[in-house]
XYZ file of C-alpha atoms in Angstrom:
455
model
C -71.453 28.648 -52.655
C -72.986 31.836 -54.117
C -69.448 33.090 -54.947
C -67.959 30.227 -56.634
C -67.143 31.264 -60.280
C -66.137 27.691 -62.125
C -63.518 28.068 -64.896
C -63.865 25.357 -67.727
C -61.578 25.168 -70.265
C -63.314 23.589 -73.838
C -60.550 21.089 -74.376
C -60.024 20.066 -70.743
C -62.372 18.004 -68.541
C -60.939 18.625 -65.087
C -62.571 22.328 -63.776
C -60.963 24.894 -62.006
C -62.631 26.887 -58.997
C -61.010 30.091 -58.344
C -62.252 32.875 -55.933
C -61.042 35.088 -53.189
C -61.588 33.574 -50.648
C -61.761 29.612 -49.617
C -65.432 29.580 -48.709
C -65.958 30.557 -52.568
C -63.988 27.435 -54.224
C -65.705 23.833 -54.203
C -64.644 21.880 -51.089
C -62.671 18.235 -51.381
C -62.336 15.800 -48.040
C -58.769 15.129 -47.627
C -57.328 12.052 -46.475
C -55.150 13.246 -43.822
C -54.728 10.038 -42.248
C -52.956 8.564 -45.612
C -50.666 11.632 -46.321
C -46.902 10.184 -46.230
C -44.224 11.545 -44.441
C -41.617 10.370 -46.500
C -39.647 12.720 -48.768
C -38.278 11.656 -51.905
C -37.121 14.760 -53.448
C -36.852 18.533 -52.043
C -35.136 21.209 -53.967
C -34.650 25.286 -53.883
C -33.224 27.641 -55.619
C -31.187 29.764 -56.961
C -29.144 28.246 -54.400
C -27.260 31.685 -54.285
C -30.373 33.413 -53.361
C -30.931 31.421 -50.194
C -27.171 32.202 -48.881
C -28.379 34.851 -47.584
C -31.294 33.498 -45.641
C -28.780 30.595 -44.336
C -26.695 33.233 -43.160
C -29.403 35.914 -41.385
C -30.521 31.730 -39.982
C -27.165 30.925 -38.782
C -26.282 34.545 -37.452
C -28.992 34.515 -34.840
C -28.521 30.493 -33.933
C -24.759 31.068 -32.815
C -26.077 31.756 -29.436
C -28.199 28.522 -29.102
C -26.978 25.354 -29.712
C -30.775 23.822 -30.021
C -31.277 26.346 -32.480
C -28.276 25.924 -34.716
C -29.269 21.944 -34.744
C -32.580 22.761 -35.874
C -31.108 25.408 -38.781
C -28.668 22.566 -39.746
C -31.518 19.802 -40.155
C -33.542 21.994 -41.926
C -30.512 23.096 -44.425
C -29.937 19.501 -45.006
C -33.482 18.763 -46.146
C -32.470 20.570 -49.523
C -29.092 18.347 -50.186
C -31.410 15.678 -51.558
C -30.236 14.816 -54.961
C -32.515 15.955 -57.849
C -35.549 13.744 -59.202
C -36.903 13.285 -62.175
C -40.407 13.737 -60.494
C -39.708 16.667 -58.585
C -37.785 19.455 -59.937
C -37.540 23.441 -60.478
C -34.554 25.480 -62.421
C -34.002 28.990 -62.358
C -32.478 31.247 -65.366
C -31.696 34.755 -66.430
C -32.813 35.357 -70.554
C -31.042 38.577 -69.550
C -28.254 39.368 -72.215
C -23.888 39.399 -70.411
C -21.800 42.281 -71.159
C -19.074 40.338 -73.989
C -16.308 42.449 -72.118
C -17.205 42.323 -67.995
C -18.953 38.986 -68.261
C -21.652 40.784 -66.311
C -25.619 39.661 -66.900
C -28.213 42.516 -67.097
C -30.568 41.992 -64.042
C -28.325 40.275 -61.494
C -29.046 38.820 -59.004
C -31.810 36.779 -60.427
C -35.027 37.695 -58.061
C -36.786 34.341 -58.652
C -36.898 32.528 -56.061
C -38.866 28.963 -55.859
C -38.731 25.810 -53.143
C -40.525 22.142 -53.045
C -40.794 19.698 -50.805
C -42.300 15.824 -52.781
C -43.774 13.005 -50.119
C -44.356 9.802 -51.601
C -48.254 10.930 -52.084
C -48.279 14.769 -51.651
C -46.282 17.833 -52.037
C -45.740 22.006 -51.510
C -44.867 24.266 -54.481
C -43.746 27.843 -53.870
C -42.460 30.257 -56.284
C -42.225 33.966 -56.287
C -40.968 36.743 -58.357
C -39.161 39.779 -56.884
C -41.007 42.544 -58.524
C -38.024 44.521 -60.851
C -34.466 43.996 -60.262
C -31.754 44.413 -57.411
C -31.027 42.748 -54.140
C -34.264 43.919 -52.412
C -36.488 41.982 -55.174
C -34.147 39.247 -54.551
C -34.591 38.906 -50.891
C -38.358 39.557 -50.860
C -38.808 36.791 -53.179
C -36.450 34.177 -51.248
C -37.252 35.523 -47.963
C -41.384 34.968 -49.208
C -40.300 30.867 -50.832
C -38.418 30.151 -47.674
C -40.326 31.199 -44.785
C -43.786 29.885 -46.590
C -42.505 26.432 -46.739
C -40.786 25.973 -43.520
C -44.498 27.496 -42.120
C -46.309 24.998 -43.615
C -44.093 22.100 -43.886
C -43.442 22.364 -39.733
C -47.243 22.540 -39.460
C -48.613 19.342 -41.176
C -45.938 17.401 -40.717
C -43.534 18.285 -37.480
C -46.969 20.217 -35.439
C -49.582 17.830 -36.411
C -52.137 20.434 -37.994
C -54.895 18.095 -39.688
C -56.017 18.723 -43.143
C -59.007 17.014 -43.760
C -60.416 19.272 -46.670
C -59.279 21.657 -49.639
C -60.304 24.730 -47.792
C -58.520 23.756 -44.323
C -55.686 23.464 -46.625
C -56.492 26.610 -48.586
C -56.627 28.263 -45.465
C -53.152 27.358 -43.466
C -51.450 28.435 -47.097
C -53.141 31.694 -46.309
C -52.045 32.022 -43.117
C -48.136 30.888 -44.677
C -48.489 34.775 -46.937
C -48.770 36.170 -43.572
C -45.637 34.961 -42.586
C -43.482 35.327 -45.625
C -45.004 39.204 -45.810
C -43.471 39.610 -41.911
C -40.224 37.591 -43.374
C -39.459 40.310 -45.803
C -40.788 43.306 -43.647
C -38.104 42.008 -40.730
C -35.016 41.586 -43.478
C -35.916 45.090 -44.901
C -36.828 43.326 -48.727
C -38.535 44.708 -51.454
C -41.780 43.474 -53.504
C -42.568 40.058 -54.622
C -45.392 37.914 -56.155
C -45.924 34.222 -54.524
C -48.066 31.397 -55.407
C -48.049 28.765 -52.722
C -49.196 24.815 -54.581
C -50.104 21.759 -52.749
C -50.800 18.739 -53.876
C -53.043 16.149 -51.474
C -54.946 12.938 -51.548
C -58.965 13.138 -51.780
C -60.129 10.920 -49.230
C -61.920 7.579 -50.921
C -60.908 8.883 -54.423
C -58.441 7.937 -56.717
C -57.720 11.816 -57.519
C -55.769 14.286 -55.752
C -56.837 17.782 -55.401
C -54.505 20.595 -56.386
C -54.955 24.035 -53.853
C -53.299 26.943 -54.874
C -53.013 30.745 -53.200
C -51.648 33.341 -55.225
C -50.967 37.081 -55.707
C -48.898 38.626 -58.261
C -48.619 36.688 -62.104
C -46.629 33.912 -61.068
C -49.040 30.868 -62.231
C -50.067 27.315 -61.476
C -50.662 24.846 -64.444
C -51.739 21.312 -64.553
C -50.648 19.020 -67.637
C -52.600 15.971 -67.856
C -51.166 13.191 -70.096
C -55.583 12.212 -70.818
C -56.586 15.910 -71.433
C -53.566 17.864 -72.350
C -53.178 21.737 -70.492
C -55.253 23.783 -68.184
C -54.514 26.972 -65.652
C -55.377 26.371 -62.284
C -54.441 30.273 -61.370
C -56.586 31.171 -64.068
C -59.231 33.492 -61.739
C -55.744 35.762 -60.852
C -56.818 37.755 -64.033
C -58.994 38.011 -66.268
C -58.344 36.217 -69.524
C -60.978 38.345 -71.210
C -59.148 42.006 -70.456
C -55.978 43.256 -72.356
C -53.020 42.655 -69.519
C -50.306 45.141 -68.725
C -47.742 42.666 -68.554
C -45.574 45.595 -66.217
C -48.565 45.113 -63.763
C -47.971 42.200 -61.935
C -51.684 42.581 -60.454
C -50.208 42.022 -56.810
C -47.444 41.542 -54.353
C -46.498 40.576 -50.973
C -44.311 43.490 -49.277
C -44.116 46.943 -47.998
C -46.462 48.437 -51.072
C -48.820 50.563 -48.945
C -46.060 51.499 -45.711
C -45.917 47.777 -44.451
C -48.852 46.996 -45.911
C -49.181 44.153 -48.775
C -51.012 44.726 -52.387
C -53.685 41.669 -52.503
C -55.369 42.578 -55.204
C -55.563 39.673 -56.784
C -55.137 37.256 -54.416
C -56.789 34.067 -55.296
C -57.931 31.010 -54.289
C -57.986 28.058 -56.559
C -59.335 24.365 -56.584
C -58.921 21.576 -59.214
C -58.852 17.622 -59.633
C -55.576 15.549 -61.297
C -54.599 11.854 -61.637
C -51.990 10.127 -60.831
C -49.548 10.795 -63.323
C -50.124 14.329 -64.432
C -48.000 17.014 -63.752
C -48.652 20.117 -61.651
C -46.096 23.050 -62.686
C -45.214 26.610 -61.645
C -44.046 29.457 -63.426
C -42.894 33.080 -63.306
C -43.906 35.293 -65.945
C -40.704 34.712 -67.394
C -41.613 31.439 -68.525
C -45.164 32.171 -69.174
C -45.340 35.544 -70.993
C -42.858 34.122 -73.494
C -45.662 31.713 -74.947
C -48.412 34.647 -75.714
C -48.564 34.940 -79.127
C -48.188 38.630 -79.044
C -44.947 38.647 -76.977
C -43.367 35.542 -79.814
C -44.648 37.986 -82.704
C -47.111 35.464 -84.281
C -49.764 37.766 -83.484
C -51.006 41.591 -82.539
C -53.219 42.652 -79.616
C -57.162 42.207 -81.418
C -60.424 44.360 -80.677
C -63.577 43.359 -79.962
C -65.550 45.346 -82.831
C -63.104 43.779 -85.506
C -63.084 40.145 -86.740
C -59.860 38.228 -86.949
C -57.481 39.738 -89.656
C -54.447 39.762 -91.230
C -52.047 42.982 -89.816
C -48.608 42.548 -91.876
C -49.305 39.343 -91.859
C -49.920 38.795 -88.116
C -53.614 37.623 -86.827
C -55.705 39.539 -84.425
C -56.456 37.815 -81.094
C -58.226 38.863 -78.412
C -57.137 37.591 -74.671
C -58.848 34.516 -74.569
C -57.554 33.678 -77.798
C -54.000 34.508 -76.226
C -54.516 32.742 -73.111
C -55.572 29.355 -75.254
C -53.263 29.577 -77.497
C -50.399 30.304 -74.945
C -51.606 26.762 -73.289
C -51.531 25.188 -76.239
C -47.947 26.419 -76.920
C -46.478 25.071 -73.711
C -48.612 21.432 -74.727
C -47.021 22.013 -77.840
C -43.502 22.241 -76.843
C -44.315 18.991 -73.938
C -45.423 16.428 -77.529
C -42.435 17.581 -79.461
C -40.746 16.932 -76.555
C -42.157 13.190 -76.006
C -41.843 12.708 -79.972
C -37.662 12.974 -80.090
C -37.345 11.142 -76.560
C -40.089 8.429 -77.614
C -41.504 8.509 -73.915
C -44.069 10.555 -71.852
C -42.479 13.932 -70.694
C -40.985 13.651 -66.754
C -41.441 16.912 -64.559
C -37.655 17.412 -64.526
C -37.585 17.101 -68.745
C -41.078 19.584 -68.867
C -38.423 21.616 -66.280
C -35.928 21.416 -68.978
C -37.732 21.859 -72.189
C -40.093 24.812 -71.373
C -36.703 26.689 -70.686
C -34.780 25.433 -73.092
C -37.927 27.136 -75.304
C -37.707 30.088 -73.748
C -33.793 30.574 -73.611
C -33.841 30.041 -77.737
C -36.856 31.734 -78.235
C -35.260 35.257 -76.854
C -31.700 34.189 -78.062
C -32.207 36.444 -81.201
C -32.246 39.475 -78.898
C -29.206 38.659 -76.815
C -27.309 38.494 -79.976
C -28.039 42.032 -80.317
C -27.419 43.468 -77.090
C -24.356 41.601 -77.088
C -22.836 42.624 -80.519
C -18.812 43.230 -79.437
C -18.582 46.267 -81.991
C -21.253 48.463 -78.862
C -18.266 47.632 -76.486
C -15.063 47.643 -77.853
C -14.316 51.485 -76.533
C -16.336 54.410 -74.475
C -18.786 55.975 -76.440
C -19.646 59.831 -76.141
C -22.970 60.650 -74.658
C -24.787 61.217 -78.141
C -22.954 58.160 -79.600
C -24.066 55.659 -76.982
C -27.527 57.515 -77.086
C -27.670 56.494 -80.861
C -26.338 53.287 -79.691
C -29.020 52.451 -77.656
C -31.838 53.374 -80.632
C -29.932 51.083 -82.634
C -30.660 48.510 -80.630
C -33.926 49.032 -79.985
C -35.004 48.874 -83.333
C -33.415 46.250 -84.181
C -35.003 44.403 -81.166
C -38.561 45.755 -81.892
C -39.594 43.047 -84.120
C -37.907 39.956 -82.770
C -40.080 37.680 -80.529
C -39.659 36.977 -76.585
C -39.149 38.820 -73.538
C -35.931 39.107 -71.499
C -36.948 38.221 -68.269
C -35.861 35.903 -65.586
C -37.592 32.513 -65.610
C -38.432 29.993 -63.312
C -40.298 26.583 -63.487
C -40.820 23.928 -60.975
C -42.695 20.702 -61.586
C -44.189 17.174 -59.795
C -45.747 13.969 -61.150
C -48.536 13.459 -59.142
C -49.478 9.958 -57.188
C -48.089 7.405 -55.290
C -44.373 7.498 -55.517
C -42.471 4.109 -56.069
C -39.322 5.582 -57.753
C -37.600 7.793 -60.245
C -38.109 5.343 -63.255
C -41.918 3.752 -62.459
C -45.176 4.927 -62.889
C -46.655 6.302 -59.935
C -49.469 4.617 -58.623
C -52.765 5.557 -57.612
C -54.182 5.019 -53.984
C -56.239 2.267 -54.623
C -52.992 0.475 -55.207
C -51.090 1.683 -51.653
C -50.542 -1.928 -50.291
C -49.425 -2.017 -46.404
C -45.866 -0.814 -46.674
C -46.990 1.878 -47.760
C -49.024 2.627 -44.728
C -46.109 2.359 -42.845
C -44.600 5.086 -44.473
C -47.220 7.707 -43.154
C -47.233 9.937 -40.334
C -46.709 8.106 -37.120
C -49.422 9.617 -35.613
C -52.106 7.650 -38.384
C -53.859 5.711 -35.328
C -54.551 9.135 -33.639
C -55.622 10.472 -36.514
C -58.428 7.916 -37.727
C -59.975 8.254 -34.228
C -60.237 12.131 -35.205
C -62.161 11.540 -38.088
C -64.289 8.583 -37.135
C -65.998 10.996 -33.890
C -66.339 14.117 -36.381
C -68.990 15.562 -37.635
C -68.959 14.050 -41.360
C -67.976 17.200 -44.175
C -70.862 18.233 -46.093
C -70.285 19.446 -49.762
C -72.023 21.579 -52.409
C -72.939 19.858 -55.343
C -71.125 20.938 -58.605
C -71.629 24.313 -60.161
């Protein structure tokens, strides 16, 4: 465990191992024999996105009837009505052209898929790196082939999980995959972070495994000890960030050849009840306190200081207090509604932030008087300065922005507390894998799982 590097944030108890690979993260046992079958929510989208991959799905099926079932069972997975435990939305902040009704950066290239079992789940999101159709199918071609990987192999091929880094490990295996999905459908570059959610065996936790490349992020918000990164060893809070750099990406970079970078491994513990979130950058960026304008970029041979008005903070400082923005935004949240925050509403309100946080800039791209007639070259060039400036010192980013979200622990239903495992009475057994018998006999005639102690 030489390589494990243990990230603790000061206001959060729960750590975070990150690494690159899964022999450098701390190891949990997994109770495979307990993980449920039974889907309560599943959810994808843009929905337009996937069209495409329905159709490319469909296209080579029409040949084979066996085939076309198996497309058809699959598409029907995602007709499941939405949960309030289980959700994801997609949005452009991109400003539409008053006269065409046309949105700057169509189609939107986020792409994001989840599958929630009554005690586990699988997160994807990517980001199509810039705009256009390519980034578009890169990043749905990456969401949907990673899922249908890895939901086929735990739960329709029978591969056993019985710790964080077998997990860790199949997940890596699913960015194999969705890299050959988007070389074989000729798409462009995209970031992907691949979540799951599982029981620790004789715990009442759950262990949260994430694989990522690129700046799309993991986050855990726990209702005892407020926000904390789990994707947090993707880059280092401590450097200045080119926020054009997305630090990695899935797709032909190099020839057909992937940019892994900073492709990381992560490990952290949750309770029943907290929420485990994704987000694009989208979402994300638009809470440093540099991209709002509450602050300017700081140095490390100054102290803090006032620069027209505006304090100096240094990464860390940006990274902590971008956390503390998105808690922020959950209490305020909880304060009008008078109850604790669901994983659709923390859906809702983190882009409902975002969408009137950047709405001052909109308003200016969108002014009618820059389209009410074709402008000469020098005109529209003046046009376009205009703009610019006025943008320069309003806060946000234009971006597109995607969040998905699930309430970990035992799931009872949309309006209850979930429980914790201790409390799984026998129905509940009855909802796991069929194959539970089988599996017990497994475990009891292994070798037992030996673990480092904690960093």
């Amino acid at each position: 465990m030489s390589g494990v590097k243990c990230y603790r944030s000061p206001f959060t108890p729960p750590e975070v191992w990150g690494g690159r690979t899964a022999e450098e993260v701390k190891e949990f046992p997994v109770d495979y024999s307990l993980l449920s079958s039974e889907v309560f929510s599943a959810g994808r989208g843009p929905e337009r996105n996937f069209d495409y991959e329905l159709r490319n799905v469909l296209d080579v099926c029409n040949n084979n009837t066996e085939k076309r079932q198996e497309a058809d069972v699959n598409h029907s997975l995602w007709n499941l009505q939405p949960n309030r435990k289980a959700y994801g939305t997609s949005l452009s902040l991109y400003d539409r052209n008053p006269v065409t009704g046309k949105v700057s950066g169509d189609p939107i290239a986020d792409s994001y898929a989840y599958i929630a079992r009554r005690n586990n789940s699988l997160m994807v999101i990517a980001d199509g790196v810039n705009w256009g159709d390519k980034s578009m199918i890169a990043a749905s071609c990456a969401v949907c082939a990673s899922i249908n990987y890895l939901n086929d192999a735990v739960f329709a091929n029978f591969h056993a999980i019985y710790s964080t880094k077998d997990a860790l490990l199949l997940m890596r295996k699913a960015f194999d995959v969705a890299h050959e999905s988007i070389l074989q459908h000729n798409g462009g570059l995209t970031t992907l972070n691949i979540t799951m959610v599982l029981p620790i065996h004789s715990s009442t936790q759950y262990a949260v495994c994430s694989v990522n490349v690129g700046d799309s992020l993991t986050y855990v918000f726990s209702k005892r000890y407020g926000m904390n990164e789990l994707s947090v060893a993707s880059h280092d809070i401590n450097k200045e960030r080119n926020m054009k750099d997305v630090g990695g990406a899935i797709g032909p970079v190099d020839g057909s050849q992937p940019y892994l970078t900073n492709l990381t491994f992560s490990v952290t513990t949750c309770e029943p009840g907290d929420i485990v979130f994704q987000t694009t950058d989208g979402i994300s960026d638009n809470f440093d306190p540099v991209v709002t304008k509450l602050a300017v970029p700081g140095r490390r041979d100054s102290t803090l200081q006032s620069v027209e008005e505006k304090a100096e903070m240094l990464p860390h400082e940006r990274h902590m207090f971008a956390m503390k923005g998105m808690e922020r935004v959950i209490h305020e949240y909880e304060l009008v509604t008078e109850h604790d925050i669901s994983a659709q509403e923390l859906c809702k309100a983190l882009s409902n932030h975002v969408t009137s946080l950047t709405q001052p800039k909109r308003l200016v791209i969108e002014n009618p008087v820059y389209y009410r007639r074709q402008f000469k070259k020098k005109e529209r060039k003046k046009i376009e300065e205009t703009i610019r400036n006025a943008m320069r010192p309003l806060p946000g980013k234009l971006d597109h922005a995607t969040v998905l979200a699930y309430e970990v622990g035992v799931y009872r239903d949309e309006n209850s507390p979930n429980r914790s495992l201790d409390d799984i009475s026998s129905a509940q057994e009855s909802c796991c894998v069929s194959y539970r018998s089988s599996v017990s006999s497994t475990i009891e005639t292994s070798p037992s799982l030996v673990f480092e102690s904690d960093v």
